[in-house]
Amino acid sequence: YKSLGFKEVYLIPNFVNSKEYLYPENIDEFIVLFLARIEKQKGIDLLPEIIEKVLSKNKEIKFYIAGSGRKYYENILRKLENKYPNNVKYFGFIDENTKKELLSKSSLFLAPSRFETGMPTLSVGEALVSGTPFLGSNIVSFRDLINIYDKKFGWIVNNYDPDSFANKILEIYNYWKNNKDEYFELRKYISNRARELFDIDKVVDKFEKVFLKN
């Protein structure tokens, strides 16, 4: 709209009440967290193959999955949990306290969504204020989050190929394994930066500027 000559254009992000969320916890495990409705829109159909491909090459990575939805996919997740009891944990629906604990402990937030509205999406915003970078699909919400706000927030995979997600997870794991202190510093930076940008108090200030202008 600005390129078309409109002057009164404001970009107002979604907000998170970050005071309710924990700061990142430094643990000696690499946990990939999927936290969403168990629906195709969220990329759940890709998740089993991503997990299989990752664990075929690396049994040190753990996958925590939380959410409820389509029973077909829930059953697949339970089978994966039985197949890889040391690597896959399917929690089903979780309460707020459990969600916040998982977000603070996780190393990477996996978001292979096909469509999202708002920026950041609620789940990714919650992950960021908890100090968890995200790995997302190449959709507008995720591209803009990185390109407009901060490139350190995460990574984007260009297509919906499970191999691409799996390879990126393995790459990020190798970086974490060889640079654990540096990775935790990144997580602390992400948490502080996201709280600066997306905390409810900061976003309310932006709304006030818009409605009180002139």
mmCIF file of C-alpha atoms in Angstrom:
data_model
loop_
_atom_site.group_PDB
_atom_site.id
_atom_site.type_symbol
_atom_site.label_atom_id
_atom_site.label_comp_id
_atom_site.label_asym_id
_atom_site.label_seq_id
_atom_site.Cartn_x
_atom_site.Cartn_y
_atom_site.Cartn_z
ATOM 1 C CA TYR A 1 0.000 0.000 0.000
ATOM 2 C CA LYS A 2 2.863 2.389 0.697
ATOM 3 C CA SER A 3 4.269 1.700 -2.766
ATOM 4 C CA LEU A 4 0.884 2.696 -4.198
ATOM 5 C CA GLY A 5 1.093 6.068 -2.497
ATOM 6 C CA PHE A 6 -0.992 5.502 0.616
ATOM 7 C CA LYS A 7 0.460 7.453 3.548
ATOM 8 C CA GLU A 8 -1.567 6.311 6.546
ATOM 9 C CA VAL A 9 -0.441 2.666 6.589
ATOM 10 C CA TYR A 10 0.382 0.923 9.861
ATOM 11 C CA LEU A 11 1.790 -2.545 10.446
ATOM 12 C CA ILE A 12 0.512 -3.782 13.805
ATOM 13 C CA PRO A 13 1.569 -7.285 14.844
ATOM 14 C CA ASN A 14 -0.385 -9.774 16.893
ATOM 15 C CA PHE A 15 0.407 -9.529 20.577
ATOM 16 C CA VAL A 16 1.386 -11.916 23.363
ATOM 17 C CA ASN A 17 1.064 -11.242 27.071
ATOM 18 C CA SER A 18 4.714 -12.175 27.488
ATOM 19 C CA LYS A 19 4.725 -11.711 31.258
ATOM 20 C CA GLU A 20 2.756 -14.956 31.476
ATOM 21 C CA TYR A 21 5.443 -16.958 29.644
ATOM 22 C CA LEU A 22 8.657 -18.513 30.901
ATOM 23 C CA TYR A 23 12.123 -17.596 29.701
ATOM 24 C CA PRO A 24 14.170 -20.252 27.871
ATOM 25 C CA GLU A 25 15.526 -23.115 29.919
ATOM 26 C CA ASN A 26 18.935 -24.506 29.018
ATOM 27 C CA ILE A 27 18.716 -28.307 28.963
ATOM 28 C CA ASP A 28 21.066 -30.817 27.377
ATOM 29 C CA GLU A 29 18.517 -32.204 24.915
ATOM 30 C CA PHE A 30 17.481 -31.062 21.452
ATOM 31 C CA ILE A 31 13.685 -30.984 21.450
ATOM 32 C CA VAL A 32 11.624 -30.194 18.370
ATOM 33 C CA LEU A 33 8.147 -29.056 19.397
ATOM 34 C CA PHE A 34 5.018 -29.245 17.228
ATOM 35 C CA LEU A 35 2.175 -27.451 18.990
ATOM 36 C CA ALA A 36 -0.969 -26.958 16.920
ATOM 37 C CA ARG A 37 -4.314 -28.394 15.960
ATOM 38 C CA ILE A 38 -3.904 -31.843 14.471
ATOM 39 C CA GLU A 39 -5.115 -30.742 11.035
ATOM 40 C CA LYS A 40 -3.714 -30.767 7.503
ATOM 41 C CA GLN A 41 -3.661 -26.945 7.428
ATOM 42 C CA LYS A 42 -0.976 -27.103 10.131
ATOM 43 C CA GLY A 43 1.110 -29.575 8.130
ATOM 44 C CA ILE A 44 0.373 -32.548 10.362
ATOM 45 C CA ASP A 45 0.358 -34.827 7.300
ATOM 46 C CA LEU A 46 4.057 -34.013 6.803
ATOM 47 C CA LEU A 47 5.075 -34.585 10.399
ATOM 48 C CA PRO A 48 5.245 -38.422 10.498
ATOM 49 C CA GLU A 49 7.519 -38.542 7.459
ATOM 50 C CA ILE A 50 9.672 -35.700 8.801
ATOM 51 C CA ILE A 51 10.106 -37.603 12.074
ATOM 52 C CA GLU A 52 10.937 -40.873 10.306
ATOM 53 C CA LYS A 53 13.538 -39.201 8.093
ATOM 54 C CA VAL A 54 15.196 -37.374 10.984
ATOM 55 C CA LEU A 55 15.302 -40.394 13.287
ATOM 56 C CA SER A 56 16.660 -42.636 10.537
ATOM 57 C CA LYS A 57 19.792 -40.463 10.684
ATOM 58 C CA ASN A 58 19.882 -39.213 14.266
ATOM 59 C CA LYS A 59 18.446 -40.811 17.402
ATOM 60 C CA GLU A 60 19.540 -37.939 19.664
ATOM 61 C CA ILE A 61 16.749 -35.613 18.518
ATOM 62 C CA LYS A 62 13.442 -35.661 20.380
ATOM 63 C CA PHE A 63 10.024 -34.714 19.009
ATOM 64 C CA TYR A 64 7.339 -33.423 21.370
ATOM 65 C CA ILE A 65 3.882 -33.095 19.811
ATOM 66 C CA ALA A 66 0.912 -31.416 21.469
ATOM 67 C CA GLY A 67 -2.576 -30.753 20.202
ATOM 68 C CA SER A 68 -5.783 -32.511 19.314
ATOM 69 C CA GLY A 69 -7.823 -32.853 16.153
ATOM 70 C CA ARG A 70 -8.259 -35.483 13.474
ATOM 71 C CA LYS A 71 -8.255 -38.976 14.987
ATOM 72 C CA TYR A 72 -6.568 -40.422 11.897
ATOM 73 C CA TYR A 73 -3.422 -38.390 12.527
ATOM 74 C CA GLU A 74 -3.645 -38.788 16.299
ATOM 75 C CA ASN A 75 -3.484 -42.567 15.808
ATOM 76 C CA ILE A 76 -0.435 -42.207 13.548
ATOM 77 C CA LEU A 77 1.284 -40.107 16.193
ATOM 78 C CA ARG A 78 0.580 -42.710 18.868
ATOM 79 C CA LYS A 79 2.065 -45.403 16.633
ATOM 80 C CA LEU A 80 5.186 -43.273 16.185
ATOM 81 C CA GLU A 81 5.362 -42.821 19.955
ATOM 82 C CA ASN A 82 5.251 -46.601 20.393
ATOM 83 C CA LYS A 83 7.844 -47.127 17.660
ATOM 84 C CA TYR A 84 10.255 -44.495 19.042
ATOM 85 C CA PRO A 85 9.542 -44.364 22.810
ATOM 86 C CA ASN A 86 12.816 -42.552 23.519
ATOM 87 C CA ASN A 87 12.362 -39.926 20.812
ATOM 88 C CA VAL A 88 8.667 -39.196 20.267
ATOM 89 C CA LYS A 89 6.184 -38.002 22.858
ATOM 90 C CA TYR A 90 2.585 -37.229 21.892
ATOM 91 C CA PHE A 91 0.874 -35.265 24.656
ATOM 92 C CA GLY A 92 -2.522 -34.715 23.052
ATOM 93 C CA PHE A 93 -4.362 -31.666 24.360
ATOM 94 C CA ILE A 94 -2.364 -29.855 27.051
ATOM 95 C CA ASP A 95 -3.152 -27.161 29.599
ATOM 96 C CA GLU A 96 -1.582 -23.711 29.657
ATOM 97 C CA ASN A 97 1.058 -24.494 32.271
ATOM 98 C CA THR A 98 2.278 -27.573 30.409
ATOM 99 C CA LYS A 99 2.377 -25.586 27.168
ATOM 100 C CA LYS A 100 4.539 -22.889 28.715
ATOM 101 C CA GLU A 101 6.926 -25.457 30.197
ATOM 102 C CA LEU A 102 7.318 -27.215 26.847
ATOM 103 C CA LEU A 103 7.932 -23.932 25.037
ATOM 104 C CA SER A 104 10.663 -22.900 27.470
ATOM 105 C CA LYS A 105 12.468 -26.262 27.195
ATOM 106 C CA SER A 106 12.204 -26.785 23.446
ATOM 107 C CA SER A 107 15.091 -26.073 21.096
ATOM 108 C CA LEU A 108 13.069 -25.587 17.918
ATOM 109 C CA PHE A 109 9.413 -24.898 17.112
ATOM 110 C CA LEU A 110 8.245 -26.733 13.984
ATOM 111 C CA ALA A 111 5.521 -24.999 11.937
ATOM 112 C CA PRO A 112 5.011 -26.614 8.505
ATOM 113 C CA SER A 113 1.690 -24.786 8.047
ATOM 114 C CA ARG A 114 -0.007 -24.370 4.684
ATOM 115 C CA PHE A 115 -1.844 -21.203 5.690
ATOM 116 C CA GLU A 116 -1.771 -18.801 8.634
ATOM 117 C CA THR A 117 -3.224 -15.386 9.363
ATOM 118 C CA GLY A 118 -1.647 -12.620 11.394
ATOM 119 C CA MET A 119 1.958 -12.048 12.319
ATOM 120 C CA PRO A 120 3.266 -13.547 14.412
ATOM 121 C CA THR A 121 0.732 -16.347 14.614
ATOM 122 C CA LEU A 122 -0.297 -17.047 18.196
ATOM 123 C CA SER A 123 1.694 -20.259 18.511
ATOM 124 C CA VAL A 124 4.854 -18.856 16.922
ATOM 125 C CA GLY A 125 4.552 -15.682 19.010
ATOM 126 C CA GLU A 126 4.316 -17.799 22.155
ATOM 127 C CA ALA A 127 7.366 -19.787 21.048
ATOM 128 C CA LEU A 128 9.419 -16.670 20.361
ATOM 129 C CA VAL A 129 8.720 -14.967 23.691
ATOM 130 C CA SER A 130 9.729 -18.291 25.295
ATOM 131 C CA GLY A 131 13.035 -18.171 23.432
ATOM 132 C CA THR A 132 12.307 -20.924 20.921
ATOM 133 C CA PRO A 133 13.212 -20.198 17.278
ATOM 134 C CA PHE A 134 10.886 -21.585 14.619
ATOM 135 C CA LEU A 135 11.278 -23.582 11.441
ATOM 136 C CA GLY A 136 8.378 -22.728 9.170
ATOM 137 C CA SER A 137 7.002 -23.167 5.699
ATOM 138 C CA ASN A 138 7.353 -20.514 3.026
ATOM 139 C CA ILE A 139 4.138 -18.572 3.670
ATOM 140 C CA VAL A 140 3.657 -14.822 3.954
ATOM 141 C CA SER A 141 3.217 -14.743 7.740
ATOM 142 C CA PHE A 142 6.521 -16.518 8.345
ATOM 143 C CA ARG A 143 8.471 -14.709 5.617
ATOM 144 C CA ASP A 144 7.383 -11.319 6.918
ATOM 145 C CA LEU A 145 8.168 -12.269 10.503
ATOM 146 C CA ILE A 146 11.785 -12.878 9.524
ATOM 147 C CA ASN A 147 12.200 -10.226 6.838
ATOM 148 C CA ILE A 148 10.418 -7.366 8.611
ATOM 149 C CA TYR A 149 11.143 -8.032 12.272
ATOM 150 C CA ASP A 150 14.227 -10.157 12.881
ATOM 151 C CA LYS A 151 16.099 -12.754 10.800
ATOM 152 C CA LYS A 152 17.278 -14.454 13.986
ATOM 153 C CA PHE A 153 13.742 -15.579 14.810
ATOM 154 C CA GLY A 154 14.027 -18.698 12.686
ATOM 155 C CA TRP A 155 14.328 -20.447 9.357
ATOM 156 C CA ILE A 156 12.040 -21.091 6.387
ATOM 157 C CA VAL A 157 11.791 -24.166 4.163
ATOM 158 C CA ASN A 158 10.874 -23.350 0.585
ATOM 159 C CA ASN A 159 8.533 -26.268 -0.155
ATOM 160 C CA TYR A 160 6.408 -28.924 1.519
ATOM 161 C CA ASP A 161 8.898 -31.720 0.965
ATOM 162 C CA PRO A 162 9.470 -33.654 4.221
ATOM 163 C CA ASP A 163 13.101 -34.149 3.175
ATOM 164 C CA SER A 164 13.647 -30.383 3.215
ATOM 165 C CA PHE A 165 12.260 -30.039 6.733
ATOM 166 C CA ALA A 166 14.167 -33.080 7.972
ATOM 167 C CA ASN A 167 17.464 -31.909 6.499
ATOM 168 C CA LYS A 168 17.034 -28.457 8.037
ATOM 169 C CA ILE A 169 16.258 -29.952 11.457
ATOM 170 C CA LEU A 170 19.424 -32.053 11.223
ATOM 171 C CA GLU A 171 21.425 -28.980 10.204
ATOM 172 C CA ILE A 172 20.095 -26.932 13.124
ATOM 173 C CA TYR A 173 20.754 -29.838 15.502
ATOM 174 C CA ASN A 174 24.392 -30.038 14.355
ATOM 175 C CA TYR A 175 24.780 -26.316 14.966
ATOM 176 C CA TRP A 176 23.253 -26.718 18.447
ATOM 177 C CA LYS A 177 25.460 -29.718 19.267
ATOM 178 C CA ASN A 178 28.671 -27.924 18.326
ATOM 179 C CA ASN A 179 27.691 -24.508 19.736
ATOM 180 C CA LYS A 180 25.418 -25.126 22.722
ATOM 181 C CA ASP A 181 26.335 -21.964 24.602
ATOM 182 C CA GLU A 182 25.954 -19.860 21.478
ATOM 183 C CA TYR A 183 22.598 -21.459 20.685
ATOM 184 C CA PHE A 184 21.321 -20.714 24.174
ATOM 185 C CA GLU A 185 22.480 -17.112 23.818
ATOM 186 C CA LEU A 186 20.443 -16.996 20.589
ATOM 187 C CA ARG A 187 17.422 -18.296 22.465
ATOM 188 C CA LYS A 188 17.803 -15.633 25.160
ATOM 189 C CA TYR A 189 18.130 -12.951 22.473
ATOM 190 C CA ILE A 190 14.984 -14.211 20.714
ATOM 191 C CA SER A 191 12.990 -14.161 23.948
ATOM 192 C CA ASN A 192 14.026 -10.612 24.829
ATOM 193 C CA ARG A 193 13.595 -9.317 21.288
ATOM 194 C CA ALA A 194 10.146 -10.881 20.871
ATOM 195 C CA ARG A 195 9.029 -9.389 24.167
ATOM 196 C CA GLU A 196 10.169 -5.976 22.955
ATOM 197 C CA LEU A 197 8.215 -6.312 19.720
ATOM 198 C CA PHE A 198 5.111 -8.338 20.519
ATOM 199 C CA ASP A 199 4.278 -7.833 24.179
ATOM 200 C CA ILE A 200 0.692 -6.698 24.651
ATOM 201 C CA ASP A 201 1.755 -3.379 26.201
ATOM 202 C CA LYS A 202 3.919 -2.497 23.191
ATOM 203 C CA VAL A 203 1.241 -3.411 20.668
ATOM 204 C CA VAL A 204 -1.461 -1.487 22.559
ATOM 205 C CA ASP A 205 0.776 1.570 22.259
ATOM 206 C CA LYS A 206 0.724 1.128 18.472
ATOM 207 C CA PHE A 207 -3.070 0.951 18.438
ATOM 208 C CA GLU A 208 -3.263 4.124 20.521
ATOM 209 C CA LYS A 209 -1.019 5.988 18.079
ATOM 210 C CA VAL A 210 -3.269 4.989 15.199
ATOM 211 C CA PHE A 211 -6.577 5.913 16.814
ATOM 212 C CA LEU A 212 -5.331 9.047 18.574
ATOM 213 C CA LYS A 213 -3.546 10.450 15.511
ATOM 214 C CA ASN A 214 -5.016 13.819 14.584
#
